[in-house]
Each structure stands twice: as structure tokens, then as C-alpha cells.
Amino acid sequence: MDSLKEKIINEGEAIGTEIVRVDGFLNHQIDVLFMEQLGKEFKKRFDNSGATKILTVEASGILVAGMTAKEFGNVPLVFAKKNAPNTMAEGFYQADVKSFTKGTVSTVRVAEKYLNSNDKVLIIDDFLAHGEAAIGLASLVEQAGGQVVGIGAVIEKEFQGGSRKLREKGYKVDSLAVIAKIENGIIEFR
Amino acid sequence: MDSLKEKIINEGEAIGTEIVRVDGFLNHQIDVLFMEQLGKEFKKRFDNSGATKILTVEASGILVAGMTAKEFGNVPLVFAKKNAPNTMAEGFYQADVKSFTKGTVSTVRVAEKYLNSNDKVLIIDDFLAHGEAAIGLASLVEQAGGQVVGIGAVIEKEFQGGSRKLREKGYKVDSLAVIAKIENGIIEFR
């Protein structure tokens, strides 16, 4: 998606060889109308997925996932939680997610009643790096007996291997901007 | 807002005398098209605020705040973070927020570059209870020298005193549904 690549080049910041910071329009300050455009693009790319639900994880993915849900019509968005809140007393599905960047493991959870065996779930997230978050989210869907009909990321860091890993597992993966390499402050797209 | 009150009655759950759980359309699973309606309603109520930025805190408020930003046109959304991520190296404004429900204190942060002295900020959140989160967010704006032009909540639990406290501080507060009392499983609106 060219407008996204331009925005990453113009507003993003390459840090070392692993990180691209897009705090100005995606991860902290959010360009809402641009997120709406991304939602339309996800709809186009997963138009035949038959998605009945959009799943993401808090927090940066929520708005773009919501805009995608909006394009699919009356499809609910579910966001997995990283902390078990006190109002989440009943059963939930959970999966551990390793963060290579932070060197931590967190647990993502969705209440059992919001995922079920009839669900065709499209997973949408802001970043696809090593694929750990997407694998965790897919596990939640599958624990419920549902089907993952696609995994979409706004920005994929291809060199971190997540999309390859996910495709080997049989998932349909599509990212709006695919970064092949980050080097000397330059972001190189596939 | 009658459609919201109906939804709270039909889909919400009263727990004890303090908590109303709306996980089915606001806090975990989200009814996206309904959030768009709430965004339009916030726009109506704060139409003359001159807001140049919408501020919320992760995670449940992000979608409704984003939909509000969308109605204001090309106005960015900023969401305060509860954890300092590793890609937030530069300076930030921060404030401590006490949670009466959880009995904890958390810190909310916004990077300095996303709030400044020209900003007229509308704060939007899912719940207004004791007002601590809104006071923390307002503090971030004021640390930057900006102006809080309004505080909007989807659901206000009036009996917990937040709106009174905020109005005493001079803020314009408007909530889409105001709960006066929760008792014996019944939610009573103002």
C-alpha cells in the first residue's frame, strides 16, 4: 500500500536494525482517518474470508482493527487483554506470547463467551514481527473451536520471520507494508 | 442517550453496588458501528469545544475516542500508555492514577512531542467513576501547557463522585449515560 509506505518513510524512524517507530500515526498518536483507509484496504484483501469477527490485542491494534470491522459491516471486534481485569471473573482462553523486543512473556486472554466454534476470525494487528502475538491470538480462536480465516498486519518486518512461520502453519497472511531490511536509518521495503 | 441506556440495560450486568459490566459491546467485545454512533454523539455535545486533539488512555477507550476524532475531521487521537514501552525513550509527561476498583496505582504517560501548549484537548474515556483517570489525563495536558476543552465519558457512575470533582475543578463534563445507582442487580439512570 503506497500511501502507507510513504507515511512510514516520511514519519517513521528506523532504530538500529530491528525497530521502526511509528508513534506519530499508529502506536501512540493515531491518524484516525488514515486508519479508516487501512481498514478499507484490509477489507479488500480479506474480502472473501467470510470473517464473522475481528480479533486483535490491546492496545495499538484496536483502532485499525475496529476500522476493519466497520468495513465488514456488522462484525464485532474482540480485543485480547494482557492483564486479567477484576471484571473478567469467568472462564477465558489464554496463550503465552513471547516478546523478542522486550525479552518478556505476556499472557493474552479472551473470555470464553466471545469466541466460539462458529466463528470465522480475521486477526488484525499493527505489527507482524516474529509472529508470536499472531500465533497466540490464533491459539485462542482454535481453543474455542473456531477458524482463523486470515491474519493481517499494518507493518510486517519480514526479516524477523513471522509471516513465513505463520504461512507454514497454513494461515493466510497479508500485510499492508512489508519491510525487508532496516539498515543505517534506511527502511527498505520488499 | 437512549440507545446507550437500552444497551446497558439489555446487555450490561450489574455486579454489587459499584460495577456495571459491559464487556459485550464496550470493554472486551466491541460493537464498532455503535461506537461510531457514540462518536457522533460526542461530536454533537462538544461541537463548540474547538478541540484540536482527542486524548484517551489504553485500552477500552481507544475505539470510541477514535470514532469521536473521526467526527471532528482531521483531528489526531493520542492514547496515554500505562506501561513505558521500550520505543518511548524520549521525555514524556506522566501522572499517577489510582484505581479504586482494583486498589492499585498506575502511571499514565504521553510522549512530550504529542502534547503541546497550542493543544485544545477533548478527553474521551469509556467510564467515569471516581474521576482519577480523567484528572491524570488532564494533568498531562496541563503539564504541556495545553487546555482541556472537555471531558466526555460513555458511562458515568455518578454516585462515585468523579463528575462533581471534575466540575469543581472547572472542567466541562458530559457523559452519554449517567448511572445514579446500582442495587439488587438494577441499574438506575439519572
Tab-separated table of C-alpha atoms in Angstrom:
chain	number	residue	atom	x	y	z
A	1	MET	CA	0.000	0.000	0.000
A	2	ASP	CA	1.899	3.008	-1.311
A	3	SER	CA	0.372	5.708	0.916
A	4	LEU	CA	1.383	3.644	3.951
A	5	LYS	CA	4.948	3.143	2.731
A	6	GLU	CA	5.230	6.893	2.130
A	7	LYS	CA	3.949	7.620	5.604
A	8	ILE	CA	6.438	5.188	7.148
A	9	ILE	CA	9.282	6.821	5.214
A	10	ASN	CA	8.165	10.383	5.996
A	11	GLU	CA	7.016	9.983	9.594
A	12	GLY	CA	8.625	6.761	10.820
A	13	GLU	CA	12.005	6.386	12.421
A	14	ALA	CA	14.402	3.479	11.954
A	15	ILE	CA	16.151	2.439	15.152
A	16	GLY	CA	19.038	0.011	14.796
A	17	THR	CA	18.287	-2.939	12.528
A	18	GLU	CA	15.141	-4.220	14.240
A	19	ILE	CA	12.793	-1.384	15.144
A	20	VAL	CA	10.757	1.084	13.160
A	21	ARG	CA	8.994	3.617	15.323
A	22	VAL	CA	5.668	4.928	14.027
A	23	ASP	CA	4.448	6.593	17.199
A	24	GLY	CA	3.254	9.620	15.232
A	25	PHE	CA	0.403	7.936	13.357
A	26	LEU	CA	-0.067	4.357	14.593
A	27	ASN	CA	1.278	3.473	18.037
A	28	HIS	CA	0.751	6.463	20.303
A	29	GLN	CA	-0.672	9.377	18.340
A	30	ILE	CA	-3.058	7.927	15.771
A	31	ASP	CA	-4.071	9.345	12.413
A	32	VAL	CA	-7.673	8.210	12.589
A	33	LEU	CA	-8.745	8.968	9.017
A	34	PHE	CA	-5.676	7.101	7.794
A	35	MET	CA	-6.671	4.128	9.968
A	36	GLU	CA	-10.026	4.214	8.200
A	37	GLN	CA	-8.166	3.922	4.878
A	38	LEU	CA	-6.199	0.959	6.231
A	39	GLY	CA	-9.453	-0.658	7.316
A	40	LYS	CA	-10.797	-0.350	3.780
A	41	GLU	CA	-7.606	-1.892	2.424
A	42	PHE	CA	-7.845	-4.857	4.831
A	43	LYS	CA	-11.457	-5.324	3.749
A	44	LYS	CA	-10.331	-5.503	0.116
A	45	ARG	CA	-7.565	-8.000	0.853
A	46	PHE	CA	-9.711	-10.281	3.011
A	47	ASP	CA	-12.980	-9.699	1.188
A	48	ASN	CA	-13.614	-13.398	0.557
A	49	SER	CA	-12.596	-14.531	4.015
A	50	GLY	CA	-16.159	-14.743	5.313
A	51	ALA	CA	-14.974	-13.180	8.580
A	52	THR	CA	-17.629	-13.009	11.289
A	53	LYS	CA	-15.361	-11.486	13.894
A	54	ILE	CA	-12.194	-9.377	14.056
A	55	LEU	CA	-9.660	-10.182	16.777
A	56	THR	CA	-6.754	-8.046	17.934
A	57	VAL	CA	-4.777	-7.496	21.115
A	58	GLU	CA	-4.604	-4.321	23.172
A	59	ALA	CA	-3.647	-1.590	22.630
A	60	SER	CA	-2.168	-0.223	19.375
A	61	GLY	CA	-4.110	-2.596	17.119
A	62	ILE	CA	-7.546	-1.665	18.438
A	63	LEU	CA	-8.334	1.303	16.228
A	64	VAL	CA	-7.209	-0.155	12.916
A	65	ALA	CA	-8.886	-3.473	13.769
A	66	GLY	CA	-12.048	-1.566	14.633
A	67	MET	CA	-11.960	0.323	11.351
A	68	THR	CA	-11.592	-3.035	9.577
A	69	ALA	CA	-14.594	-4.412	11.458
A	70	LYS	CA	-16.566	-1.361	10.386
A	71	GLU	CA	-15.842	-2.124	6.733
A	72	PHE	CA	-17.065	-5.696	7.183
A	73	GLY	CA	-20.433	-4.337	8.285
A	74	ASN	CA	-21.953	-5.580	11.470
A	75	VAL	CA	-18.964	-7.626	12.602
A	76	PRO	CA	-17.843	-7.315	16.230
A	77	LEU	CA	-14.293	-6.581	17.283
A	78	VAL	CA	-12.790	-8.520	20.169
A	79	PHE	CA	-9.545	-7.412	21.730
A	80	ALA	CA	-7.483	-9.826	23.779
A	81	LYS	CA	-6.387	-8.496	27.147
A	82	LYS	CA	-2.880	-8.580	28.506
A	83	ASN	CA	-3.945	-8.349	32.139
A	84	ALA	CA	-6.790	-10.258	33.733
A	85	PRO	CA	-9.089	-7.470	34.968
A	86	ASN	CA	-11.262	-7.899	38.005
A	87	THR	CA	-14.381	-7.820	35.858
A	88	MET	CA	-13.222	-10.931	33.949
A	89	ALA	CA	-14.221	-13.483	36.520
A	90	GLU	CA	-15.490	-16.245	34.248
A	91	GLY	CA	-13.538	-18.647	32.103
A	92	PHE	CA	-11.235	-17.438	29.396
A	93	TYR	CA	-8.924	-18.785	26.764
A	94	GLN	CA	-5.309	-17.823	27.219
A	95	ALA	CA	-1.970	-18.105	25.460
A	96	ASP	CA	1.553	-17.011	26.303
A	97	VAL	CA	3.202	-14.570	23.928
A	98	LYS	CA	6.931	-14.015	23.898
A	99	SER	CA	8.176	-10.537	23.004
A	100	PHE	CA	11.604	-10.692	21.401
A	101	THR	CA	11.935	-6.906	21.522
A	102	LYS	CA	11.188	-6.612	25.203
A	103	GLY	CA	12.526	-10.012	26.268
A	104	THR	CA	9.354	-10.756	28.193
A	105	VAL	CA	6.477	-13.238	28.099
A	106	SER	CA	2.950	-11.953	28.490
A	107	THR	CA	-0.369	-13.748	28.589
A	108	VAL	CA	-3.209	-12.812	26.238
A	109	ARG	CA	-6.765	-13.684	27.207
A	110	VAL	CA	-10.237	-13.652	25.707
A	111	ALA	CA	-13.345	-14.514	27.722
A	112	GLU	CA	-14.800	-17.814	26.553
A	113	LYS	CA	-18.137	-16.297	25.661
A	114	TYR	CA	-16.617	-14.031	22.997
A	115	LEU	CA	-15.056	-16.805	20.900
A	116	ASN	CA	-16.932	-19.876	19.788
A	117	SER	CA	-16.863	-22.765	17.342
A	118	ASN	CA	-18.924	-20.948	14.697
A	119	ASP	CA	-16.504	-18.033	14.493
A	120	LYS	CA	-14.528	-17.254	11.372
A	121	VAL	CA	-11.951	-14.887	12.752
A	122	LEU	CA	-9.784	-12.356	10.983
A	123	ILE	CA	-6.810	-11.367	13.134
A	124	ILE	CA	-5.634	-7.776	12.649
A	125	ASP	CA	-2.641	-6.222	14.368
A	126	ASP	CA	-0.405	-3.193	13.962
A	127	PHE	CA	2.881	-5.098	13.633
A	128	LEU	CA	3.907	-8.550	12.473
A	129	ALA	CA	7.446	-9.313	13.611
A	130	HIS	CA	8.366	-12.796	14.893
A	131	GLY	CA	4.720	-13.816	14.692
A	132	GLU	CA	4.375	-14.686	18.354
A	133	ALA	CA	1.380	-12.419	19.024
A	134	ALA	CA	-0.483	-13.738	15.962
A	135	ILE	CA	0.235	-17.343	16.951
A	136	GLY	CA	-1.081	-16.605	20.439
A	137	LEU	CA	-4.255	-14.989	19.076
A	138	ALA	CA	-4.786	-17.868	16.622
A	139	SER	CA	-4.442	-20.280	19.523
A	140	LEU	CA	-7.274	-18.503	21.366
A	141	VAL	CA	-9.545	-18.909	18.334
A	142	GLU	CA	-8.633	-22.582	17.959
A	143	GLN	CA	-9.090	-23.323	21.648
A	144	ALA	CA	-12.673	-22.161	21.080
A	145	GLY	CA	-13.025	-24.473	18.068
A	146	GLY	CA	-13.238	-21.505	15.709
A	147	GLN	CA	-11.429	-20.918	12.447
A	148	VAL	CA	-8.752	-18.334	11.651
A	149	VAL	CA	-9.634	-17.049	8.168
A	150	GLY	CA	-6.750	-14.616	7.867
A	151	ILE	CA	-4.020	-12.653	9.595
A	152	GLY	CA	-3.465	-9.041	8.573
A	153	ALA	CA	-0.789	-6.671	9.801
A	154	VAL	CA	-0.285	-2.998	9.054
A	155	ILE	CA	3.522	-3.281	9.066
A	156	GLU	CA	5.402	-6.533	8.643
A	157	LYS	CA	9.096	-6.858	9.449
A	158	GLU	CA	9.667	-9.749	7.086
A	159	PHE	CA	13.258	-10.299	8.185
A	160	GLN	CA	12.021	-11.363	11.618
A	161	GLY	CA	10.348	-14.410	10.091
A	162	GLY	CA	6.805	-14.174	11.447
A	163	SER	CA	4.923	-14.330	8.145
A	164	ARG	CA	6.936	-17.363	6.955
A	165	LYS	CA	6.231	-19.156	10.229
A	166	LEU	CA	2.501	-18.352	10.001
A	167	ARG	CA	2.220	-19.421	6.354
A	168	GLU	CA	3.953	-22.718	7.182
A	169	LYS	CA	1.178	-23.272	9.701
A	170	GLY	CA	-1.350	-22.780	6.907
A	171	TYR	CA	-2.617	-19.289	7.672
A	172	LYS	CA	-3.377	-16.711	5.017
A	173	VAL	CA	-1.192	-13.726	5.856
A	174	ASP	CA	-1.322	-10.287	4.246
A	175	SER	CA	0.494	-7.153	5.387
A	176	LEU	CA	-0.079	-3.646	4.084
A	177	ALA	CA	3.626	-2.731	4.133
A	178	VAL	CA	6.413	-5.311	4.174
A	179	ILE	CA	9.819	-4.201	5.404
A	180	ALA	CA	12.681	-6.313	4.068
A	181	LYS	CA	15.503	-4.615	5.917
A	182	ILE	CA	16.359	-1.757	8.281
A	183	GLU	CA	19.924	-0.524	7.978
A	184	ASN	CA	21.745	2.745	8.645
A	185	GLY	CA	18.486	4.510	9.277
A	186	ILE	CA	17.060	3.372	5.946
A	187	ILE	CA	13.847	1.365	5.739
A	188	GLU	CA	13.828	-0.932	2.732
A	189	PHE	CA	10.510	-2.371	1.584
A	190	ARG	CA	10.024	-5.713	-0.131
B	1	MET	CA	-28.525	8.874	25.053
B	2	ASP	CA	-31.450	6.456	24.996
B	3	SER	CA	-29.965	3.802	22.690
B	4	LEU	CA	-26.983	3.536	25.034
B	5	LYS	CA	-29.142	3.224	28.134
B	6	GLU	CA	-31.138	0.482	26.434
B	7	LYS	CA	-27.969	-1.347	25.501
B	8	ILE	CA	-26.652	-1.113	29.056
B	9	ILE	CA	-29.950	-2.492	30.386
B	10	ASN	CA	-30.185	-5.253	27.792
B	11	GLU	CA	-26.559	-6.317	27.539
B	12	GLY	CA	-24.886	-4.988	30.677
B	13	GLU	CA	-24.602	-6.716	34.005
B	14	ALA	CA	-24.802	-5.096	37.416
B	15	ILE	CA	-22.318	-6.508	39.925
B	16	GLY	CA	-22.784	-5.496	43.539
B	17	THR	CA	-23.363	-1.778	44.019
B	18	GLU	CA	-20.275	-0.453	42.237
B	19	ILE	CA	-19.702	-2.259	38.954
B	20	VAL	CA	-21.561	-2.470	35.681
B	21	ARG	CA	-20.005	-4.883	33.250
B	22	VAL	CA	-20.394	-4.025	29.561
B	23	ASP	CA	-17.870	-6.476	28.158
B	24	GLY	CA	-20.222	-7.436	25.331
B	25	PHE	CA	-20.179	-4.126	23.467
B	26	LEU	CA	-17.622	-1.768	25.024
B	27	ASN	CA	-14.839	-3.278	27.121
B	28	HIS	CA	-13.816	-6.548	25.533
B	29	GLN	CA	-16.048	-7.336	22.587
B	30	ILE	CA	-16.853	-4.041	20.869
B	31	ASP	CA	-19.875	-3.113	18.809
B	32	VAL	CA	-17.997	-0.984	16.301
B	33	LEU	CA	-20.948	0.589	14.495
B	34	PHE	CA	-22.418	1.524	17.849
B	35	MET	CA	-19.099	3.171	18.808
B	36	GLU	CA	-19.426	5.204	15.622
B	37	GLN	CA	-22.833	6.398	16.873
B	38	LEU	CA	-21.305	7.326	20.217
B	39	GLY	CA	-18.574	9.255	18.390
B	40	LYS	CA	-21.245	11.263	16.563
B	41	GLU	CA	-22.976	11.977	19.869
B	42	PHE	CA	-19.747	13.190	21.490
B	43	LYS	CA	-19.191	15.429	18.469
B	44	LYS	CA	-22.636	16.948	18.979
B	45	ARG	CA	-22.093	17.534	22.695
B	46	PHE	CA	-18.621	19.053	22.296
B	47	ASP	CA	-19.221	20.714	18.945
B	48	ASN	CA	-18.170	24.167	20.153
B	49	SER	CA	-15.142	22.968	22.094
B	50	GLY	CA	-12.685	23.795	19.328
B	51	ALA	CA	-10.882	20.513	20.074
B	52	THR	CA	-7.663	20.032	18.122
B	53	LYS	CA	-6.806	16.692	19.689
B	54	ILE	CA	-8.599	13.795	21.383
B	55	LEU	CA	-6.899	12.139	24.352
B	56	THR	CA	-7.771	8.802	25.953
B	57	VAL	CA	-5.959	6.059	27.849
B	58	GLU	CA	-5.412	2.497	26.713
B	59	ALA	CA	-7.262	0.270	26.102
B	60	SER	CA	-11.080	0.258	26.208
B	61	GLY	CA	-11.439	3.937	25.369
B	62	ILE	CA	-9.395	3.846	22.187
B	63	LEU	CA	-12.102	2.888	19.707
B	64	VAL	CA	-14.807	5.269	20.907
B	65	ALA	CA	-12.240	8.070	21.240
B	66	GLY	CA	-11.051	7.291	17.715
B	67	MET	CA	-14.596	7.421	16.373
B	68	THR	CA	-15.001	10.799	18.080
B	69	ALA	CA	-11.786	12.058	16.476
B	70	LYS	CA	-13.130	10.898	13.114
B	71	GLU	CA	-16.240	13.065	13.574
B	72	PHE	CA	-14.094	16.087	14.362
B	73	GLY	CA	-12.412	15.725	10.991
B	74	ASN	CA	-8.682	15.676	10.759
B	75	VAL	CA	-8.050	15.618	14.498
B	76	PRO	CA	-5.463	13.168	15.849
B	77	LEU	CA	-6.112	10.750	18.688
B	78	VAL	CA	-3.464	10.299	21.353
B	79	PHE	CA	-3.731	7.458	23.809
B	80	ALA	CA	-1.816	7.570	27.077
B	81	LYS	CA	0.156	4.443	27.856
B	82	LYS	CA	0.075	2.546	31.106
B	83	ASN	CA	3.490	0.959	30.614
B	84	ALA	CA	6.593	2.736	29.353
B	85	PRO	CA	7.425	0.781	26.193
B	86	ASN	CA	10.989	0.405	25.010
B	87	THR	CA	10.276	2.572	21.967
B	88	MET	CA	9.366	5.533	24.224
B	89	ALA	CA	12.875	6.622	25.021
B	90	GLU	CA	12.406	10.397	24.982
B	91	GLY	CA	10.755	12.604	27.516
B	92	PHE	CA	7.154	12.161	28.479
B	93	TYR	CA	4.545	13.681	30.739
B	94	GLN	CA	3.270	11.355	33.421
B	95	ALA	CA	0.652	11.213	36.148
B	96	ASP	CA	-0.301	8.628	38.747
B	97	VAL	CA	-3.829	7.271	38.579
B	98	LYS	CA	-5.412	5.469	41.499
B	99	SER	CA	-7.892	2.722	40.697
B	100	PHE	CA	-10.458	2.378	43.454
B	101	THR	CA	-11.883	-0.786	41.886
B	102	LYS	CA	-8.545	-2.569	41.666
B	103	GLY	CA	-6.885	-0.895	44.647
B	104	THR	CA	-3.806	-0.089	42.594
B	105	VAL	CA	-1.935	2.964	41.362
B	106	SER	CA	-0.777	3.060	37.762
B	107	THR	CA	1.141	5.654	35.822
B	108	VAL	CA	-0.173	7.129	32.570
B	109	ARG	CA	2.272	8.651	30.126
B	110	VAL	CA	2.231	10.639	26.909
B	111	ALA	CA	5.393	11.468	24.979
B	112	GLU	CA	6.150	15.186	25.195
B	113	LYS	CA	6.031	15.658	21.454
B	114	TYR	CA	2.363	14.634	21.229
B	115	LEU	CA	1.019	17.275	23.622
B	116	ASN	CA	1.900	20.949	23.398
B	117	SER	CA	0.850	24.403	24.507
B	118	ASN	CA	-1.332	25.032	21.450
B	119	ASP	CA	-3.474	21.957	22.030
B	120	LYS	CA	-7.134	22.168	22.887
B	121	VAL	CA	-7.765	18.666	24.128
B	122	LEU	CA	-11.007	16.760	24.467
B	123	ILE	CA	-10.608	13.812	26.844
B	124	ILE	CA	-12.769	10.808	25.986
B	125	ASP	CA	-12.968	7.619	28.033
B	126	ASP	CA	-15.253	4.623	28.376
B	127	PHE	CA	-16.031	5.085	32.089
B	128	LEU	CA	-16.106	7.974	34.505
B	129	ALA	CA	-16.144	6.707	38.083
B	130	HIS	CA	-14.080	8.465	40.775
B	131	GLY	CA	-12.564	10.711	38.131
B	132	GLU	CA	-8.975	9.720	38.821
B	133	ALA	CA	-8.158	8.707	35.233
B	134	ALA	CA	-9.610	11.946	33.831
B	135	ILE	CA	-7.690	14.025	36.394
B	136	GLY	CA	-4.500	12.200	35.407
B	137	LEU	CA	-5.114	12.781	31.707
B	138	ALA	CA	-5.962	16.451	32.303
B	139	SER	CA	-2.707	16.799	34.230
B	140	LEU	CA	-0.758	15.524	31.205
B	141	VAL	CA	-2.385	18.185	29.011
B	142	GLU	CA	-1.689	20.913	31.552
B	143	GLN	CA	1.927	19.839	32.075
B	144	ALA	CA	2.298	20.522	28.344
B	145	GLY	CA	0.700	23.956	28.754
B	146	GLY	CA	-2.336	22.866	26.744
B	147	GLN	CA	-6.001	23.371	27.510
B	148	VAL	CA	-8.608	20.756	28.407
B	149	VAL	CA	-11.737	21.785	26.496
B	150	GLY	CA	-13.934	18.942	27.701
B	151	ILE	CA	-14.171	15.539	29.333
B	152	GLY	CA	-16.578	13.007	27.859
B	153	ALA	CA	-17.390	9.553	29.172
B	154	VAL	CA	-19.563	6.856	27.672
B	155	ILE	CA	-20.827	5.681	31.056
B	156	GLU	CA	-20.683	7.734	34.224
B	157	LYS	CA	-21.204	6.238	37.639
B	158	GLU	CA	-22.367	9.482	39.226
B	159	PHE	CA	-22.534	8.030	42.728
B	160	GLN	CA	-18.736	7.624	42.710
B	161	GLY	CA	-18.324	11.393	42.557
B	162	GLY	CA	-15.968	11.839	39.608
B	163	SER	CA	-18.052	14.296	37.609
B	164	ARG	CA	-18.675	16.518	40.636
B	165	LYS	CA	-14.959	16.565	41.411
B	166	LEU	CA	-14.089	17.430	37.794
B	167	ARG	CA	-16.703	20.183	37.528
B	168	GLU	CA	-15.418	21.705	40.770
B	169	LYS	CA	-12.034	21.917	39.061
B	170	GLY	CA	-13.704	23.853	36.231
B	171	TYR	CA	-13.886	21.212	33.520
B	172	LYS	CA	-16.823	20.767	31.211
B	173	VAL	CA	-18.013	17.194	31.722
B	174	ASP	CA	-20.605	15.346	29.678
B	175	SER	CA	-21.441	11.650	29.851
B	176	LEU	CA	-23.646	9.751	27.423
B	177	ALA	CA	-25.289	7.638	30.136
B	178	VAL	CA	-25.324	8.627	33.811
B	179	ILE	CA	-25.917	5.886	36.359
B	180	ALA	CA	-27.320	7.152	39.646
B	181	LYS	CA	-27.382	3.851	41.489
B	182	ILE	CA	-26.725	0.120	41.158
B	183	GLU	CA	-28.744	-2.013	43.543
B	184	ASN	CA	-30.050	-5.583	43.596
B	185	GLY	CA	-28.958	-6.084	40.008
B	186	ILE	CA	-30.872	-2.997	38.866
B	187	ILE	CA	-29.136	-0.140	37.082
B	188	GLU	CA	-30.864	3.168	37.766
B	189	PHE	CA	-30.119	6.085	35.459
B	190	ARG	CA	-30.155	9.752	36.450
